Amino acid sequence: VAGALTDPQPGVRENALRLAESFVPGSRALQDRILSLAEDENARVRFQAALTIGEIEHPRGLAALRKILLRDFSFRWSRLAVLSSLRPGNESLFVSLLSERDFWMELDDEKLKLVEEFADLVGARPSSGEAGTLVNVLAALAETRTEERVRVAALTGLASGLARAAERPNPGAAATRALDKLSTGASPTLLAAAWRVSRRLGLPENDAQRTALGQAIQRAQDTARPANERCEDIRLFAFGGFATVKSALFSLLDGLPP
């Protein structure tokens, strides 16, 4: 198996990785060889390497998965292979990814999908009822100069992951502060994404959310504004109580659609 991992044919290397999973626990040399295939020239080999690395407890395992993720993020199955191989606590990779400046110089749909999928994992896999990495992710989103589309994708993923979590984590003051900062002065789209996370965490409505909702109610009724902007504001109505939004809602329903 060790010899097949260095075979010149990529198909042989790929299948050798599958066979190696039965032998890796007792061989550090075999583990090192598997980790080296994270930089293989063939995408299928790297994909299988990501899955096999998930069977290894090795201090360089996370770094190897990071290499595969940064190289193959545009392939959905490669992204999922890396995410499925992360051990509890390895989600800290997400925080470091947010600060990878070169990676975000060119933003595309596949990177946004990666952010949402990774954030979904963070939200769904809190450890022992504590917010853990979730708090670190929220803090990174609030403190770093991350593009809004990345923030929205991350918050959307966190909310969907939290919806599937076995138990609601205890967010604590740090998460509350981060969400407050993300909500203050935010666009309707970003505010809605942050508000969903707040609700999933069971946090009370904050001043920034109440103020933004009031402003959205006023802006939505301004017929001089572009229809797409008014629609963004109207979507925020879903976060307000009926007593708060009913007047504006009925006014909009009685008039022409925005």
Rosetta silent file (secondary structure, phi, psi, omega in degrees, C-alpha in Angstrom):
SEQUENCE: VAGALTDPQPGVRENALRLAESFVPGSRALQDRILSLAEDENARVRFQAALTIGEIEHPRGLAALRKILLRDFSFRWSRLAVLSSLRPGNESLFVSLLSERDFWMELDDEKLKLVEEFADLVGARPSSGEAGTLVNVLAALAETRTEERVRVAALTGLASGLARAAERPNPGAAATRALDKLSTGASPTLLAAAWRVSRRLGLPENDAQRTALGQAIQRAQDTARPANERCEDIRLFAFGGFATVKSALFSLLDGLPP
SCORE:     score description
SCORE:     0.000 S_00000001
   1 L     0.000  -41.401 -179.719    0.000    0.000    0.000 S_00000001
   2 L   -61.299  -40.778  178.503    2.812    2.413    0.844 S_00000001
   3 L   -66.788  -38.654 -178.825    4.378    1.864   -2.553 S_00000001
   4 H   -66.726  -25.025  178.999    1.058    2.329   -4.355 S_00000001
   5 H   -67.821  -17.474  178.050    0.641    5.737   -2.719 S_00000001
   6 H  -112.192   14.207 -179.861    3.589    6.965   -4.810 S_00000001
   7 L   -63.374  145.307 -179.674    2.592    5.177   -8.034 S_00000001
   8 L   -66.935  -19.649  179.998    2.818    7.362  -11.165 S_00000001
   9 L   -88.720  121.895 -178.057   -0.810    6.559  -12.051 S_00000001
  10 H   -59.918  -33.709  178.861   -3.289    8.786  -10.169 S_00000001
  11 H   -63.311  -34.653  177.850   -5.956    6.056  -10.173 S_00000001
  12 H   -69.240  -43.691  179.035   -3.592    3.756   -8.311 S_00000001
  13 H   -61.858  -41.140 -179.616   -2.785    6.458   -5.750 S_00000001
  14 H   -60.986  -47.664 -178.621   -6.491    7.165   -5.281 S_00000001
  15 H   -72.700  -29.074  176.287   -7.356    3.530   -4.576 S_00000001
  16 H   -64.958  -34.588  176.726   -4.271    3.082   -2.409 S_00000001
  17 H   -61.987  -40.869  178.654   -5.608    5.848   -0.175 S_00000001
  18 H   -64.146  -44.533 -179.914   -8.819    3.885    0.333 S_00000001
  19 H   -66.370  -32.964 -176.058   -6.910    0.714    1.175 S_00000001
  20 H   -65.437  -21.828 -175.866   -4.565    2.606    3.507 S_00000001
  21 L   -59.893  -26.292  179.409   -7.411    3.530    5.855 S_00000001
  22 L   -76.837  -16.927 -172.931   -7.250    0.050    7.400 S_00000001
  23 L  -113.471  -10.493 -171.827   -3.555    0.431    8.244 S_00000001
  24 H   -64.267  -32.580 -174.800   -3.074    4.069    9.231 S_00000001
  25 H   -56.884  -31.712 -174.336   -3.653    3.794   13.003 S_00000001
  26 H  -104.020    8.537 -175.374   -0.401    1.918   13.576 S_00000001
  27 L  -135.272  105.388  177.179    1.930    3.554   11.070 S_00000001
  28 H   -68.409  -34.119  179.155    3.145    7.144   11.365 S_00000001
  29 H   -63.071  -40.395  178.634    5.187    6.724    8.163 S_00000001
  30 H   -67.824  -38.796  177.563    2.032    5.762    6.273 S_00000001
  31 H   -61.204  -43.996 -179.897    0.180    8.709    7.785 S_00000001
  32 H   -61.541  -38.840  179.940    2.915   11.102    6.638 S_00000001
  33 H   -67.551  -38.403  177.427    2.693    9.728    3.115 S_00000001
  34 H   -63.638  -44.708 -179.842   -1.075   10.158    3.098 S_00000001
  35 H   -60.985  -33.483 -179.509   -0.753   13.754    4.290 S_00000001
  36 H   -65.910  -23.792 -179.424    1.676   14.504    1.465 S_00000001
  37 H   -76.837   -2.629  171.368   -1.039   13.630   -1.048 S_00000001
  38 H   -64.186  -19.082  178.299   -2.957   16.727    0.019 S_00000001
  39 H  -109.352   18.918  179.282   -0.689   18.435   -2.535 S_00000001
  40 L   -61.115  151.321 -179.035   -1.105   15.805   -5.248 S_00000001
  41 L   -74.511  -16.312 -175.505   -1.414   17.130   -8.792 S_00000001
  42 L  -100.906  130.082 -176.176   -4.612   15.131   -9.393 S_00000001
  43 H   -65.667  -36.444  179.634   -7.950   16.450   -8.044 S_00000001
  44 H   -66.551  -36.518  177.702   -9.433   12.970   -7.513 S_00000001
  45 H   -66.875  -42.489  178.619   -6.416   11.971   -5.441 S_00000001
  46 H   -64.155  -38.628  177.779   -6.728   15.125   -3.333 S_00000001
  47 H   -59.719  -48.479  179.580  -10.448   14.423   -2.882 S_00000001
  48 H   -67.735  -33.479  177.456   -9.746   10.921   -1.582 S_00000001
  49 H   -61.451  -40.453  178.872   -6.869   12.253    0.522 S_00000001
  50 H   -59.820  -42.868  179.737   -9.311   14.597    2.267 S_00000001
  51 H   -67.594  -42.319 -178.061  -11.562   11.654    3.147 S_00000001
  52 H   -69.713  -36.258  178.354   -8.694    9.444    4.292 S_00000001
  53 H   -60.457  -27.762  177.038   -7.135   12.201    6.404 S_00000001
  54 L   -63.317  -17.011  178.200  -10.389   12.193    8.356 S_00000001
  55 L   -91.718   -0.505 -173.347   -9.359    8.755    9.649 S_00000001
  56 L  -110.633  135.319  168.077   -6.026   10.043   10.955 S_00000001
  57 L  -101.556   99.869 -174.077   -5.195   11.718   14.250 S_00000001
  58 L  -142.142  139.159 -178.198   -2.106   13.656   13.248 S_00000001
  59 L   -61.764  -21.319  179.415   -0.839   17.117   14.277 S_00000001
  60 L  -101.353    8.311 -178.080   -0.509   18.103   10.608 S_00000001
  61 H   -63.554  -43.971 -177.781   -3.913   16.769    9.571 S_00000001
  62 H   -65.782  -39.730  178.759   -5.714   20.113    9.807 S_00000001
  63 H   -63.482  -37.383  178.726   -3.021   21.901    7.794 S_00000001
  64 H   -66.670  -41.544  177.920   -3.341   19.267    5.063 S_00000001
  65 H   -64.731  -37.065  178.451   -7.118   19.699    4.917 S_00000001
  66 H   -61.127  -42.828  179.098   -6.647   23.459    4.716 S_00000001
  67 H   -60.059  -44.564 -179.909   -4.413   23.056    1.652 S_00000001
  68 H   -64.283  -42.224 -177.600   -7.017   20.935   -0.105 S_00000001
  69 H   -64.180  -44.393 -178.718   -9.810   23.346    0.775 S_00000001
  70 H   -67.197  -29.240 -178.673   -7.970   26.429   -0.497 S_00000001
  71 H   -85.950  -37.587 -170.236   -7.095   24.656   -3.746 S_00000001
  72 H  -115.579   22.499 -177.111  -10.330   22.783   -4.469 S_00000001
  73 L   -59.653  -24.080 -176.754  -13.021   24.996   -2.921 S_00000001
  74 L   -76.272   -9.571  178.450  -14.721   25.338   -6.319 S_00000001
  75 L  -103.049  115.798 -173.398  -15.600   21.607   -6.345 S_00000001
  76 H   -57.208  -44.377 -176.522  -18.571   20.915   -4.082 S_00000001
  77 H   -68.048  -30.599  175.796  -17.653   17.307   -3.338 S_00000001
  78 H   -69.371  -40.253  176.151  -14.116   18.306   -2.416 S_00000001
  79 H   -59.147  -47.183 -177.641  -15.490   20.936   -0.032 S_00000001
  80 H   -66.442  -33.402  177.573  -17.763   18.367    1.577 S_00000001
  81 H   -62.778  -43.769  178.322  -14.928   15.849    1.825 S_00000001
  82 H   -65.312  -48.034 -177.420  -12.836   18.340    3.793 S_00000001
  83 H   -62.397  -37.427 -179.777  -15.724   19.428    6.021 S_00000001
  84 H   -70.166  -19.776 -178.185  -16.689   15.818    6.779 S_00000001
  85 H   -93.321   -4.767  178.617  -13.113   15.098    7.860 S_00000001
  86 L   -73.783  131.948  176.688  -12.894   17.934   10.381 S_00000001
  87 L   -84.987  157.119  176.292  -12.852   16.758   13.973 S_00000001
  88 L   -51.623  129.283 -176.228  -14.754   18.638   16.705 S_00000001
  89 L    99.988  -25.575  179.033  -12.765   21.782   17.417 S_00000001
  90 L   -72.297   -8.284  179.315  -11.204   21.854   13.938 S_00000001
  91 L   -63.802   -9.365  175.553  -13.922   24.299   12.900 S_00000001
  92 H   -60.683  -18.982  174.880  -11.453   26.969   14.034 S_00000001
  93 H   -56.022  -31.905 -179.595  -10.158   26.603   10.483 S_00000001
  94 H   -63.566  -41.684 -179.999  -13.138   28.741    9.473 S_00000001
  95 H   -62.661  -44.244  179.764  -11.937   31.668   11.555 S_00000001
  96 H   -67.457  -32.204  178.653   -8.474   31.510   10.000 S_00000001
  97 H   -64.872  -37.755  179.710  -10.046   31.237    6.543 S_00000001
  98 H   -63.007  -26.707 -179.055  -11.925   34.511    7.096 S_00000001
  99 L   -96.071    6.180  179.458   -8.597   36.267    7.669 S_00000001
 100 L   -79.346   87.428 -169.435   -6.956   34.751    4.559 S_00000001
 101 H   -58.322  -44.946 -177.733   -6.697   38.066    2.703 S_00000001
 102 H   -62.237  -34.109 -177.693   -5.402   36.702   -0.618 S_00000001
 103 H   -64.310  -31.740 -174.761   -8.224   34.160   -0.771 S_00000001
 104 H   -96.322    5.020 -179.744  -10.875   36.894   -0.694 S_00000001
 105 L   -62.436  -34.895  175.335   -9.317   39.199   -3.267 S_00000001
 106 L  -121.592  113.470 -175.996  -11.603   37.654   -5.903 S_00000001
 107 L  -100.618  130.436  177.745  -15.033   36.682   -4.591 S_00000001
 108 L  -136.875  176.722 -175.795  -17.218   34.250   -6.505 S_00000001
 109 H   -61.834  -36.008 -177.881  -20.281   32.064   -5.930 S_00000001
 110 H   -67.785  -34.950  177.050  -18.237   28.972   -5.035 S_00000001
 111 H   -68.311  -38.056  177.469  -16.436   30.813   -2.248 S_00000001
 112 H   -66.653  -36.493  176.396  -19.765   32.015   -0.895 S_00000001
 113 H   -65.329  -40.628  176.780  -21.072   28.437   -0.991 S_00000001
 114 H   -58.735  -46.050 -179.331  -17.977   27.316    0.919 S_00000001
 115 H   -60.063  -46.970 -177.612  -18.614   29.977    3.574 S_00000001
 116 H   -65.502  -42.270 -179.947  -22.254   28.984    3.985 S_00000001
 117 H   -65.977  -41.956 -179.449  -21.502   25.240    4.132 S_00000001
 118 H   -66.920  -43.477  179.421  -18.652   25.700    6.608 S_00000001
 119 H   -64.146  -35.850  176.548  -20.732   28.025    8.800 S_00000001
 120 H   -59.085  -41.796  177.898  -23.570   25.502    8.727 S_00000001
 121 H   -63.339  -43.402  179.289  -21.164   22.925   10.182 S_00000001
 122 H   -60.806  -43.858 -179.232  -20.061   25.343   12.912 S_00000001
 123 H   -68.194  -34.778 -176.131  -23.661   26.067   13.865 S_00000001
 124 H   -82.085  -16.352 -171.314  -24.716   22.428   13.867 S_00000001
 125 L  -122.934   47.857  174.115  -21.750   21.134   15.839 S_00000001
 126 L   -67.168  151.870 -176.336  -21.300   23.175   19.032 S_00000001
 127 L  -101.587  128.378  172.878  -19.451   21.281   21.735 S_00000001
 128 L    52.942   37.368  176.147  -20.983   20.445   25.091 S_00000001
 129 L    74.888   -0.079  179.034  -23.658   23.117   24.877 S_00000001
 130 E   -97.412  152.070 -177.636  -21.100   25.924   24.682 S_00000001
 131 L   -68.824  -32.788  174.601  -20.929   28.351   21.786 S_00000001
 132 L    48.850 -121.495 -177.152  -17.184   27.707   21.350 S_00000001
 133 H   -60.695  -29.371  178.194  -16.108   28.300   17.769 S_00000001
 134 H   -54.783  -44.361  178.955  -19.466   29.914   17.033 S_00000001
 135 H   -63.647  -42.002 -179.850  -18.508   32.883   19.215 S_00000001
 136 H   -63.744  -38.559  178.430  -15.127   33.142   17.502 S_00000001
 137 H   -65.454  -45.975  179.262  -16.784   33.134   14.079 S_00000001
 138 H   -61.409  -41.571  179.088  -19.245   35.861   15.088 S_00000001
 139 H   -63.801  -42.171  179.090  -16.421   37.939   16.544 S_00000001
 140 H   -63.464  -40.943  179.058  -14.361   37.531   13.363 S_00000001
 141 H   -64.954  -35.888 -177.773  -17.328   38.579   11.207 S_00000001
 142 H   -78.417  -33.045 -171.186  -17.910   41.621   13.389 S_00000001
 143 H   -97.650  -28.528 -177.737  -14.284   42.719   13.762 S_00000001
 144 L   -88.481  159.438 -179.331  -12.654   41.949   10.408 S_00000001
 145 L   -86.402   66.334 -177.681  -13.226   43.930    7.223 S_00000001
 146 L   -89.583  138.388  179.113  -15.124   41.115    5.561 S_00000001
 147 L   -59.560  146.758 -174.395  -17.254   41.863    2.506 S_00000001
 148 H   -58.132  -39.185 -179.010  -20.967   41.956    3.241 S_00000001
 149 H   -61.497  -33.729  177.438  -21.761   39.009    0.953 S_00000001
 150 H   -69.603  -42.609  178.694  -19.346   36.870    2.954 S_00000001
 151 H   -62.045  -44.450 -179.375  -20.941   37.975    6.226 S_00000001
 152 H   -63.580  -43.757  179.029  -24.430   37.235    4.943 S_00000001
 153 H   -62.042  -41.917 -179.864  -23.377   33.787    3.689 S_00000001
 154 H   -65.292  -45.280 -179.448  -21.700   32.992    7.017 S_00000001
 155 H   -67.364  -36.299  176.583  -24.674   34.117    9.096 S_00000001
 156 H   -62.948  -42.926  177.660  -27.089   32.226    6.838 S_00000001
 157 H   -65.565  -42.259  178.217  -25.044   29.072    7.329 S_00000001
 158 H   -59.584  -43.580 -178.678  -24.823   29.562   11.095 S_00000001
 159 H   -63.892  -42.989 -179.644  -28.602   29.965   11.319 S_00000001
 160 H   -68.246  -36.511  177.410  -29.287   26.811    9.297 S_00000001
 161 H   -67.210  -42.936  178.080  -26.741   24.850   11.326 S_00000001
 162 H   -61.635  -32.218  178.864  -28.176   26.041   14.631 S_00000001
 163 H   -65.461  -24.068 -178.384  -31.612   24.924   13.449 S_00000001
 164 H  -101.312   -6.756 -176.165  -30.247   21.372   13.201 S_00000001
 165 L   -63.472  144.231 -179.260  -28.133   21.394   16.371 S_00000001
 166 L   -64.409  -31.439  177.947  -28.977   18.798   18.987 S_00000001
 167 L  -146.208  151.538  179.930  -29.017   21.496   21.653 S_00000001
 168 L   -77.791  124.921  178.876  -28.973   25.277   21.687 S_00000001
 169 L   -72.575  158.953  176.145  -25.536   26.578   22.733 S_00000001
 170 E   -88.039  106.269 -171.834  -25.135   29.203   25.410 S_00000001
 171 L   -69.250  -37.325 -179.422  -23.942   32.232   23.412 S_00000001
 172 H    75.814  179.308 -174.617  -22.789   34.401   26.299 S_00000001
 173 H   -67.811  -34.005 -176.727  -21.950   38.098   26.257 S_00000001
 174 H   -64.514  -42.596  178.521  -19.312   37.865   23.512 S_00000001
 175 H   -66.223  -39.627  178.747  -21.765   36.496   20.941 S_00000001
 176 H   -61.733  -44.114  179.140  -24.342   39.088   21.929 S_00000001
 177 H   -63.116  -42.426 -179.243  -21.841   41.924   21.444 S_00000001
 178 H   -63.809  -43.205  179.217  -20.769   40.582   18.061 S_00000001
 179 H   -67.330  -36.103  175.522  -24.353   40.285   16.836 S_00000001
 180 H   -60.987  -43.783 -179.215  -25.128   43.785   18.111 S_00000001
 181 H   -66.562  -40.159  178.871  -22.173   45.139   16.154 S_00000001
 182 H   -65.876  -28.383 -176.896  -23.184   43.230   13.008 S_00000001
 183 H   -84.787  -26.026 -174.830  -26.718   44.638   13.315 S_00000001
 184 L   -73.016  120.692  178.864  -25.782   48.284   13.911 S_00000001
 185 L    69.476   15.431 -176.212  -25.956   50.301   10.701 S_00000001
 186 L   -80.149  157.920  172.605  -26.330   47.136    8.643 S_00000001
 187 L   -67.922  160.958  177.948  -28.124   46.808    5.334 S_00000001
 188 H   -55.771  -36.872 -178.874  -31.541   45.101    5.519 S_00000001
 189 H   -66.961  -46.580  179.593  -30.029   41.900    4.082 S_00000001
 190 H   -67.765  -41.065  178.948  -27.195   41.723    6.616 S_00000001
 191 H   -60.018  -44.067 -179.958  -29.483   42.717    9.470 S_00000001
 192 H   -61.853  -41.133 -179.903  -31.940   39.943    8.580 S_00000001
 193 H   -64.401  -42.520  178.891  -29.131   37.365    8.490 S_00000001
 194 H   -68.353  -36.173 -178.979  -27.823   38.466   11.905 S_00000001
 195 H   -65.740  -37.962  178.175  -31.344   38.564   13.330 S_00000001
 196 H   -61.896  -41.693  178.300  -31.966   34.947   12.305 S_00000001
 197 H   -64.281  -43.420  178.631  -28.862   33.857   14.210 S_00000001
 198 H   -56.563  -43.268 -179.641  -29.970   35.864   17.246 S_00000001
 199 H   -67.648  -38.805  178.490  -33.311   34.108   17.237 S_00000001
 200 H   -63.800  -28.794  179.233  -31.710   30.685   16.865 S_00000001
 201 L   -88.573   -3.670  179.141  -29.616   31.492   19.941 S_00000001
 202 L    74.972   24.666 -178.504  -32.664   32.658   21.870 S_00000001
 203 L   -84.337  146.974  178.083  -31.357   36.195   22.290 S_00000001
 204 L   -72.091  159.697  177.063  -33.768   39.071   22.964 S_00000001
 205 L   -62.588  137.672 -179.592  -34.339   41.794   20.407 S_00000001
 206 L  -106.101  172.724 -176.303  -31.725   44.549   20.688 S_00000001
 207 H   -61.604  -39.446 -179.063  -31.893   48.310   20.159 S_00000001
 208 H   -62.261  -39.680 -179.925  -30.185   48.140   16.766 S_00000001
 209 H   -68.171  -43.293  179.369  -32.783   45.667   15.502 S_00000001
 210 H   -63.314  -42.369  179.206  -35.716   47.721   16.813 S_00000001
 211 H   -64.287  -44.917 -178.445  -34.327   50.907   15.273 S_00000001
 212 H   -64.239  -38.605  178.941  -33.618   49.229   11.945 S_00000001
 213 H   -64.640  -42.488  177.858  -37.096   47.729   11.798 S_00000001
 214 H   -60.932  -41.017  178.659  -38.665   51.140   12.406 S_00000001
 215 H   -67.758  -38.115  179.399  -36.550   52.649    9.639 S_00000001
 216 H   -64.477  -38.489  178.567  -37.428   49.784    7.284 S_00000001
 217 H   -61.649  -41.452  179.291  -41.138   50.331    7.905 S_00000001
 218 H   -69.227  -45.955 -176.724  -40.775   53.986    6.915 S_00000001
 219 H   -66.182  -35.587 -177.026  -38.584   53.319    3.871 S_00000001
 220 H   -62.419  -25.837 -177.571  -40.821   50.529    2.564 S_00000001
 221 L   -92.305    1.141  179.785  -43.694   52.971    2.185 S_00000001
 222 L   -86.774  101.949 -174.834  -41.669   55.488    0.203 S_00000001
 223 L   -69.895  -10.886  178.629  -42.864   54.966   -3.370 S_00000001
 224 L   -80.025  -14.003 -178.085  -40.016   57.108   -4.730 S_00000001
 225 L   -83.401  154.952  178.326  -37.458   54.456   -3.747 S_00000001
 226 L   -59.519  144.670 -175.620  -36.420   51.589   -6.081 S_00000001
 227 H   -61.641  -38.442 -178.069  -38.678   48.524   -5.808 S_00000001
 228 H   -65.635  -34.945  178.643  -35.821   46.125   -5.002 S_00000001
 229 H   -70.942  -38.891  177.848  -34.730   48.269   -2.048 S_00000001
 230 H   -64.880  -37.675  178.567  -38.286   48.495   -0.734 S_00000001
 231 H   -63.705  -38.084  176.790  -38.610   44.706   -1.010 S_00000001
 232 H   -60.490  -42.373  178.956  -35.467   44.271    1.122 S_00000001
 233 H   -66.523  -40.384 -179.122  -37.050   46.447    3.787 S_00000001
 234 H   -62.915  -33.237  178.894  -40.361   44.585    3.593 S_00000001
 235 H   -62.518  -25.830  178.360  -38.557   41.294    4.263 S_00000001
 236 H   -70.967  -18.731  179.544  -37.557   42.709    7.638 S_00000001
 237 H   -56.987  -29.251 -177.665  -41.243   42.888    8.588 S_00000001
 238 H   -60.920  -20.915 -177.852  -41.030   39.138    9.296 S_00000001
 239 H   -92.559   -7.876 -179.751  -38.920   39.903   12.378 S_00000001
 240 L   -97.934  156.432  174.806  -41.369   42.347   13.909 S_00000001
 241 L   -69.943  157.613 -176.700  -44.492   41.624   15.914 S_00000001
 242 H   -59.605  -39.840 -179.744  -47.812   42.037   14.166 S_00000001
 243 H   -60.926  -30.910 -178.037  -48.698   45.059   16.252 S_00000001
 244 H   -77.366  -39.234 -171.275  -45.500   46.761   15.056 S_00000001
 245 H  -103.979   -8.370 -169.773  -45.809   46.097   11.334 S_00000001
 246 H   -61.888  -39.969 -177.505  -49.563   45.789   10.729 S_00000001
 247 H   -61.999  -48.891  179.700  -50.200   49.430    9.847 S_00000001
 248 H   -66.961  -37.991 -178.476  -47.441   49.552    7.230 S_00000001
 249 H   -63.162  -47.819  179.690  -48.293   46.072    5.991 S_00000001
 250 H   -66.171  -34.300  177.520  -51.949   46.880    5.396 S_00000001
 251 H   -62.515  -42.318  179.442  -50.987   50.170    3.789 S_00000001
 252 H   -68.898  -38.152 -179.413  -48.770   48.330    1.320 S_00000001
 253 H   -69.868  -28.922  179.934  -51.429   45.698    0.652 S_00000001
 254 H   -77.961  -23.999 -178.283  -54.031   48.371   -0.043 S_00000001
 255 L   -98.223 -163.340  177.845  -51.839   50.172   -2.546 S_00000001
 256 L   -74.280  146.258  179.659  -49.913   49.095   -5.598 S_00000001
 257 L   -64.061  141.453 -178.257  -47.341   46.317   -4.982 S_00000001
 258 L   -69.823    0.000    0.000  -43.804   47.645   -4.476 S_00000001
